[in-house]
mmCIF file of C-alpha atoms in Angstrom:
data_model
loop_
_atom_site.group_PDB
_atom_site.id
_atom_site.type_symbol
_atom_site.label_atom_id
_atom_site.label_comp_id
_atom_site.label_asym_id
_atom_site.label_seq_id
_atom_site.Cartn_x
_atom_site.Cartn_y
_atom_site.Cartn_z
ATOM 1 C CA MET K 1 11.025 -16.170 140.205
ATOM 2 C CA GLN K 2 12.748 -16.700 136.925
ATOM 3 C CA PRO K 3 10.807 -17.828 133.839
ATOM 4 C CA PRO K 4 11.274 -21.470 132.938
ATOM 5 C CA GLU K 5 14.036 -22.164 130.488
ATOM 6 C CA GLN K 6 13.065 -22.943 126.916
ATOM 7 C CA PRO K 7 13.658 -26.593 125.950
ATOM 8 C CA GLN K 8 16.741 -27.153 123.860
ATOM 9 C CA GLY K 9 17.586 -29.543 121.002
ATOM 10 C CA GLU K 10 15.127 -32.315 120.271
ATOM 11 C CA ASP K 11 12.730 -31.164 122.962
ATOM 12 C CA ALA K 12 12.427 -27.775 121.275
ATOM 13 C CA GLY K 13 11.649 -29.362 117.906
ATOM 14 C CA ALA K 14 9.041 -31.582 119.526
ATOM 15 C CA GLU K 15 7.403 -28.620 121.179
ATOM 16 C CA ASP K 16 7.340 -26.682 117.884
ATOM 17 C CA ALA K 17 5.790 -29.661 116.150
ATOM 18 C CA GLY K 18 3.167 -29.946 118.826
ATOM 19 C CA SER K 19 2.259 -26.289 118.568
ATOM 20 C CA GLY K 20 2.173 -26.274 114.731
ATOM 21 C CA ARG K 21 5.164 -24.024 114.188
ATOM 22 C CA GLY K 22 7.354 -26.849 112.924
ATOM 23 C CA THR K 23 4.660 -28.104 110.525
ATOM 24 C CA THR K 24 4.683 -24.908 108.455
ATOM 25 C CA ALA K 25 8.390 -25.033 107.992
ATOM 26 C CA SER K 26 8.258 -28.690 107.007
ATOM 27 C CA LEU K 27 5.561 -28.116 104.353
ATOM 28 C CA SER K 28 7.373 -25.158 102.870
ATOM 29 C CA GLU K 29 10.500 -27.232 102.515
ATOM 30 C CA GLU K 30 8.626 -30.077 100.754
ATOM 31 C CA SER K 31 6.531 -27.887 98.398
ATOM 32 C CA PRO K 32 7.928 -27.474 94.854
ATOM 33 C CA GLU K 33 9.889 -24.346 94.256
ATOM 34 C CA THR K 34 8.165 -21.810 91.962
ATOM 35 C CA VAL K 35 10.187 -19.642 89.639
ATOM 36 C CA PRO K 36 8.791 -16.122 89.073
ATOM 37 C CA PHE K 37 8.395 -15.002 85.466
ATOM 38 C CA ARG K 38 10.946 -12.230 85.890
ATOM 39 C CA ALA K 39 13.536 -14.800 86.947
ATOM 40 C CA LEU K 40 13.360 -16.590 83.570
ATOM 41 C CA SER K 41 15.895 -15.904 80.885
ATOM 42 C CA PRO K 42 14.998 -13.301 78.218
ATOM 43 C CA VAL K 43 14.720 -16.062 75.598
ATOM 44 C CA ALA K 44 12.274 -18.087 77.713
ATOM 45 C CA ARG K 45 10.187 -15.009 78.459
ATOM 46 C CA GLY K 46 10.135 -14.149 74.755
ATOM 47 C CA VAL K 47 8.979 -17.647 73.760
ATOM 48 C CA ILE K 48 6.172 -17.594 76.335
ATOM 49 C CA ALA K 49 5.069 -14.101 75.292
ATOM 50 C CA VAL K 50 5.001 -15.049 71.609
ATOM 51 C CA GLY K 51 3.056 -18.251 72.357
ATOM 52 C CA VAL K 52 0.455 -16.424 74.432
ATOM 53 C CA GLY K 53 0.165 -13.740 71.772
ATOM 54 C CA LEU K 54 -0.352 -16.244 68.946
ATOM 55 C CA ALA K 55 -2.934 -18.204 70.961
ATOM 56 C CA THR K 56 -4.820 -14.979 71.683
ATOM 57 C CA VAL K 57 -4.789 -13.869 68.037
ATOM 58 C CA LEU K 58 -5.866 -17.302 66.726
ATOM 59 C CA THR K 59 -8.655 -17.586 69.286
ATOM 60 C CA GLY K 60 -9.903 -14.114 68.426
ATOM 61 C CA TRP K 61 -9.786 -14.853 64.676
ATOM 62 C CA HIS K 62 -11.637 -18.157 65.081
ATOM 63 C CA LEU K 63 -14.423 -16.645 67.189
ATOM 64 C CA THR K 64 -14.769 -13.686 64.825
ATOM 65 C CA ALA K 65 -14.854 -15.862 61.688
ATOM 66 C CA ALA K 66 -17.402 -18.264 63.202
ATOM 67 C CA PHE K 67 -19.623 -15.353 64.251
ATOM 68 C CA LEU K 68 -19.449 -13.634 60.856
ATOM 69 C CA PHE K 69 -20.126 -16.937 59.066
ATOM 70 C CA VAL K 70 -23.522 -17.374 60.744
ATOM 71 C CA ALA K 71 -24.330 -13.656 60.991
ATOM 72 C CA PRO K 72 -26.579 -11.910 58.446
ATOM 73 C CA ASP K 73 -24.903 -10.310 55.444
ATOM 74 C CA ASN K 74 -23.072 -7.140 56.367
ATOM 75 C CA THR K 75 -20.266 -4.888 55.149
ATOM 76 C CA VAL K 76 -17.511 -7.104 56.597
ATOM 77 C CA THR K 77 -18.844 -10.338 55.071
ATOM 78 C CA GLY K 78 -19.357 -8.553 51.783
ATOM 79 C CA GLU K 79 -15.686 -7.605 51.730
ATOM 80 C CA TYR K 80 -14.113 -10.694 53.316
ATOM 81 C CA GLY K 81 -16.801 -13.348 52.832
ATOM 82 C CA GLN K 82 -14.665 -15.604 50.647
ATOM 83 C CA THR K 83 -11.788 -15.540 53.148
ATOM 84 C CA ILE K 84 -14.162 -16.493 55.952
ATOM 85 C CA ARG K 85 -15.713 -19.313 53.920
ATOM 86 C CA ASP K 86 -12.272 -20.670 52.972
ATOM 87 C CA TYR K 87 -11.418 -20.844 56.681
ATOM 88 C CA ILE K 88 -14.696 -22.410 57.834
ATOM 89 C CA TYR K 89 -15.204 -25.032 55.101
ATOM 90 C CA PRO K 90 -15.179 -27.948 55.338
ATOM 91 C CA GLU K 91 -14.078 -28.920 58.846
ATOM 92 C CA LEU K 92 -15.592 -26.002 60.795
ATOM 93 C CA GLU K 93 -18.916 -25.621 58.992
ATOM 94 C CA GLN K 94 -21.662 -24.027 61.093
ATOM 95 C CA ASN K 95 -25.420 -24.347 60.779
ATOM 96 C CA TRP K 96 -28.516 -23.980 62.934
ATOM 97 C CA LYS K 97 -30.092 -27.409 62.355
ATOM 98 C CA LEU K 98 -29.218 -28.532 65.878
ATOM 99 C CA PHE K 99 -31.067 -25.627 67.486
ATOM 100 C CA ALA K 100 -34.503 -24.028 67.577
ATOM 101 C CA PRO K 101 -36.776 -23.206 65.918
ATOM 102 C CA ASN K 102 -36.432 -26.240 63.603
ATOM 103 C CA PRO K 103 -34.045 -28.853 65.027
ATOM 104 C CA LEU K 104 -33.676 -32.038 63.032
ATOM 105 C CA GLN K 105 -36.052 -34.732 64.266
ATOM 106 C CA GLN K 106 -35.474 -37.332 61.557
ATOM 107 C CA ASN K 107 -32.744 -39.675 60.422
ATOM 108 C CA VAL K 108 -32.434 -39.793 56.634
ATOM 109 C CA ASP K 109 -30.575 -42.671 54.982
ATOM 110 C CA VAL K 110 -29.792 -42.858 51.264
ATOM 111 C CA GLU K 111 -30.163 -46.299 49.687
ATOM 112 C CA VAL K 112 -29.392 -47.572 46.178
ATOM 113 C CA ARG K 113 -29.972 -50.617 44.051
ATOM 114 C CA ALA K 114 -28.404 -51.363 40.702
ATOM 115 C CA GLU K 115 -29.492 -53.155 37.569
ATOM 116 C CA TYR K 116 -26.440 -54.862 36.072
ATOM 117 C CA ARG K 117 -25.672 -57.257 33.239
ATOM 118 C CA THR K 118 -24.200 -60.654 34.068
ATOM 119 C CA PRO K 119 -21.533 -62.381 31.931
ATOM 120 C CA ASP K 120 -24.221 -64.430 30.169
ATOM 121 C CA GLY K 121 -26.027 -61.228 29.128
ATOM 122 C CA THR K 122 -29.002 -61.325 31.516
ATOM 123 C CA LEU K 123 -30.052 -58.370 33.632
ATOM 124 C CA GLU K 124 -30.147 -58.718 37.406
ATOM 125 C CA THR K 125 -31.019 -56.289 40.201
ATOM 126 C CA THR K 126 -29.193 -55.989 43.513
ATOM 127 C CA GLU K 127 -30.870 -55.672 46.895
ATOM 128 C CA TRP K 128 -31.216 -52.206 48.388
ATOM 129 C CA ILE K 129 -27.839 -51.087 49.760
ATOM 130 C CA ASN K 130 -27.750 -48.502 52.545
ATOM 131 C CA LEU K 131 -25.008 -46.068 51.503
ATOM 132 C CA SER K 132 -25.452 -43.945 54.620
ATOM 133 C CA ALA K 133 -24.808 -46.988 56.833
ATOM 134 C CA ILE K 134 -21.469 -47.470 55.072
ATOM 135 C CA ASP K 135 -20.560 -43.878 55.959
ATOM 136 C CA TYR K 136 -21.630 -44.429 59.572
ATOM 137 C CA GLU K 137 -19.269 -47.385 59.844
ATOM 138 C CA HIS K 138 -16.396 -45.199 58.635
ATOM 139 C CA ILE K 139 -17.278 -42.506 61.188
ATOM 140 C CA ARG K 140 -18.145 -44.554 64.283
ATOM 141 C CA HIS K 141 -15.222 -44.986 66.739
ATOM 142 C CA ASN K 142 -12.999 -42.950 64.377
ATOM 143 C CA LEU K 143 -11.309 -40.014 66.089
ATOM 144 C CA ALA K 144 -10.628 -38.276 62.764
ATOM 145 C CA PRO K 145 -13.243 -39.366 60.183
ATOM 146 C CA SER K 146 -12.836 -38.057 56.657
ATOM 147 C CA HIS K 147 -14.854 -35.179 55.270
ATOM 148 C CA THR K 148 -16.018 -37.538 52.509
ATOM 149 C CA ALA K 149 -17.600 -39.982 54.963
ATOM 150 C CA GLN K 150 -19.168 -37.224 57.040
ATOM 151 C CA ASN K 151 -20.559 -34.888 54.427
ATOM 152 C CA MET K 152 -20.311 -35.897 50.763
ATOM 153 C CA LEU K 153 -23.381 -38.117 50.439
ATOM 154 C CA ARG K 154 -25.396 -36.202 53.032
ATOM 155 C CA ARG K 155 -24.798 -32.839 51.385
ATOM 156 C CA ALA K 156 -25.351 -34.258 47.887
ATOM 157 C CA TRP K 157 -28.750 -35.642 48.892
ATOM 158 C CA ASP K 158 -29.680 -32.369 50.583
ATOM 159 C CA PHE K 159 -28.625 -30.535 47.397
ATOM 160 C CA PHE K 160 -30.763 -32.901 45.306
ATOM 161 C CA ASP K 161 -33.797 -32.676 47.586
ATOM 162 C CA ASN K 162 -33.752 -28.856 47.684
ATOM 163 C CA SER K 163 -33.429 -28.520 43.901
ATOM 164 C CA HIS K 164 -36.337 -30.810 42.982
ATOM 165 C CA THR K 165 -40.096 -30.342 43.238
ATOM 166 C CA ASP K 166 -42.298 -33.451 43.119
ATOM 167 C CA GLY K 167 -39.353 -35.381 41.723
ATOM 168 C CA ARG K 168 -38.762 -32.940 38.878
ATOM 169 C CA PRO K 169 -35.542 -30.883 38.635
ATOM 170 C CA ASN K 170 -35.727 -27.129 39.085
ATOM 171 C CA GLY K 171 -33.746 -26.091 36.030
ATOM 172 C CA MET K 172 -30.085 -26.791 35.437
ATOM 173 C CA ARG K 173 -29.302 -26.798 39.159
ATOM 174 C CA GLY K 174 -31.692 -29.717 39.645
ATOM 175 C CA GLU K 175 -30.221 -31.651 36.718
ATOM 176 C CA LEU K 176 -26.695 -31.166 38.036
ATOM 177 C CA SER K 177 -27.723 -32.315 41.515
ATOM 178 C CA GLY K 178 -29.246 -35.482 40.035
ATOM 179 C CA ALA K 179 -26.096 -36.375 38.113
ATOM 180 C CA TYR K 180 -23.966 -35.563 41.160
ATOM 181 C CA VAL K 181 -25.779 -37.785 43.655
ATOM 182 C CA HIS K 182 -26.026 -40.699 41.205
ATOM 183 C CA ARG K 183 -22.312 -40.510 40.423
ATOM 184 C CA ILE K 184 -21.553 -40.600 44.139
ATOM 185 C CA ALA K 185 -23.715 -43.728 44.395
ATOM 186 C CA LEU K 186 -21.748 -45.309 41.550
ATOM 187 C CA LEU K 187 -18.492 -44.405 43.261
ATOM 188 C CA ARG K 188 -19.631 -46.091 46.484
ATOM 189 C CA LEU K 189 -20.865 -49.148 44.596
ATOM 190 C CA SER K 190 -17.464 -49.493 42.944
ATOM 191 C CA GLU K 191 -16.162 -50.703 46.323
ATOM 192 C CA LEU K 192 -18.718 -53.533 46.305
ATOM 193 C CA MET K 193 -19.087 -54.602 42.674
ATOM 194 C CA ASP K 194 -17.930 -54.043 39.093
ATOM 195 C CA VAL K 195 -19.804 -50.866 38.163
ATOM 196 C CA ASP K 196 -18.817 -51.200 34.511
ATOM 197 C CA THR K 197 -21.603 -53.788 34.303
ATOM 198 C CA VAL K 198 -24.206 -51.465 35.860
ATOM 199 C CA GLU K 199 -26.777 -50.120 33.392
ATOM 200 C CA ARG K 200 -29.279 -48.409 35.675
ATOM 201 C CA LEU K 201 -29.472 -47.087 39.233
ATOM 202 C CA GLN K 202 -32.365 -46.339 41.533
ATOM 203 C CA LEU K 203 -32.069 -44.235 44.668
ATOM 204 C CA ARG K 204 -34.430 -43.820 47.570
ATOM 205 C CA SER K 205 -34.451 -42.111 50.938
ATOM 206 C CA ALA K 206 -35.411 -43.942 54.126
ATOM 207 C CA ILE K 207 -36.771 -41.478 56.680
ATOM 208 C CA ARG K 208 -37.153 -42.460 60.333
ATOM 209 C CA ARG K 209 -38.239 -40.227 63.173
ATOM 210 C CA VAL K 210 -35.833 -39.912 66.093
ATOM 211 C CA ASP K 211 -37.033 -42.002 69.020
ATOM 212 C CA ALA K 212 -38.067 -40.343 72.281
ATOM 213 C CA PRO K 213 -35.596 -40.414 75.186
ATOM 214 C CA GLN K 214 -35.977 -43.125 77.820
ATOM 215 C CA TRP K 215 -37.394 -40.756 80.406
ATOM 216 C CA SER K 216 -40.178 -39.575 78.056
ATOM 217 C CA GLU K 217 -43.596 -41.243 77.857
ATOM 218 C CA GLU K 218 -44.076 -40.043 74.270
ATOM 219 C CA ASN K 219 -44.807 -42.832 71.803
ATOM 220 C CA ILE K 220 -43.050 -42.201 68.460
ATOM 221 C CA ASP K 221 -43.332 -44.351 65.364
ATOM 222 C CA THR K 222 -39.747 -44.942 64.199
ATOM 223 C CA SER K 223 -40.601 -47.144 61.219
ATOM 224 C CA ALA K 224 -39.120 -46.021 57.904
ATOM 225 C CA SER K 225 -40.997 -44.216 55.166
ATOM 226 C CA TYR K 226 -39.448 -44.436 51.696
ATOM 227 C CA ASN K 227 -39.258 -42.013 48.806
ATOM 228 C CA GLU K 228 -38.142 -43.833 45.667
ATOM 229 C CA LEU K 229 -36.751 -42.004 42.651
ATOM 230 C CA ASP K 230 -37.114 -43.140 39.062
ATOM 231 C CA TRP K 231 -34.518 -45.438 37.536
ATOM 232 C CA TRP K 232 -31.507 -43.534 36.202
ATOM 233 C CA THR K 233 -29.611 -44.733 33.127
ATOM 234 C CA VAL K 234 -25.840 -44.940 33.623
ATOM 235 C CA ARG K 235 -23.658 -43.489 30.866
ATOM 236 C CA ASP K 236 -19.988 -44.240 30.372
ATOM 237 C CA ASN K 237 -19.059 -40.721 31.479
ATOM 238 C CA ASP K 238 -20.819 -41.305 34.800
ATOM 239 C CA ARG K 239 -18.679 -44.242 35.844
ATOM 240 C CA PRO K 240 -15.634 -43.730 38.116
ATOM 241 C CA SER K 241 -13.420 -44.958 35.261
ATOM 242 C CA GLY K 242 -15.254 -42.936 32.617
ATOM 243 C CA ALA K 243 -14.123 -39.971 30.557
ATOM 244 C CA LEU K 244 -14.805 -37.578 33.454
ATOM 245 C CA ALA K 245 -12.457 -39.387 35.823
ATOM 246 C CA PRO K 246 -9.838 -36.929 37.190
ATOM 247 C CA ASP K 247 -6.903 -39.161 36.250
ATOM 248 C CA LYS K 248 -7.984 -39.563 32.621
ATOM 249 C CA PRO K 249 -5.675 -38.081 29.964
ATOM 250 C CA ALA K 250 -7.128 -35.074 28.196
ATOM 251 C CA GLU K 251 -7.052 -36.825 24.812
ATOM 252 C CA ASP K 252 -9.392 -39.547 26.122
ATOM 253 C CA GLU K 253 -12.096 -36.937 26.686
ATOM 254 C CA GLN K 254 -12.294 -36.044 23.009
#
């Protein structure tokens, strides 16, 4: 007996499709063609190699700088500490306040009220204004918030708090921190009122504990506790338009 003849033409294609042999060929024809790296032109290969090299170097530098910034003092940071700090500050600043052993468990807002003179010569006092809330509004839903909104007031208050004991400045550093944070408050108030009429300022912190998550049964008191500072007398040099303003001519400072 002779073996049966293989089907020809369309019958053969149908049989291949039924057995799976035709499916492989069809998929390979429809799949996108891949070009091996060695088939690229020398210019294209050079551009890719340079790009990969730069990405590798930049990634290595960033990881090394971030590690050395938070690492204890050592020979490398002693030699290149300023270079590392120039790279990290202000956008890439690192700290441990988010992690153990002492994560932040409080929200601290800075508030101000001003005593100002009205056109008829009487003194009036504003309500307490939450300066931190103004910063939050500039940050929330902003893909690229400014460094000023994120850090200026927060860092100034932290500087002030760490350089004072029982409300009294610790030397010149404490006095400078007091002038700094009050001038920032004046600068923020200048967006809301005429600060040339302001004669005194008073700052306070409003501290609230962070509430427990929804799944926790812990009961936390989130009401605010306030720490009020003494009234601070505003001098002409302290105002945004005063003699210390950066756009003032040098002769005006005499």
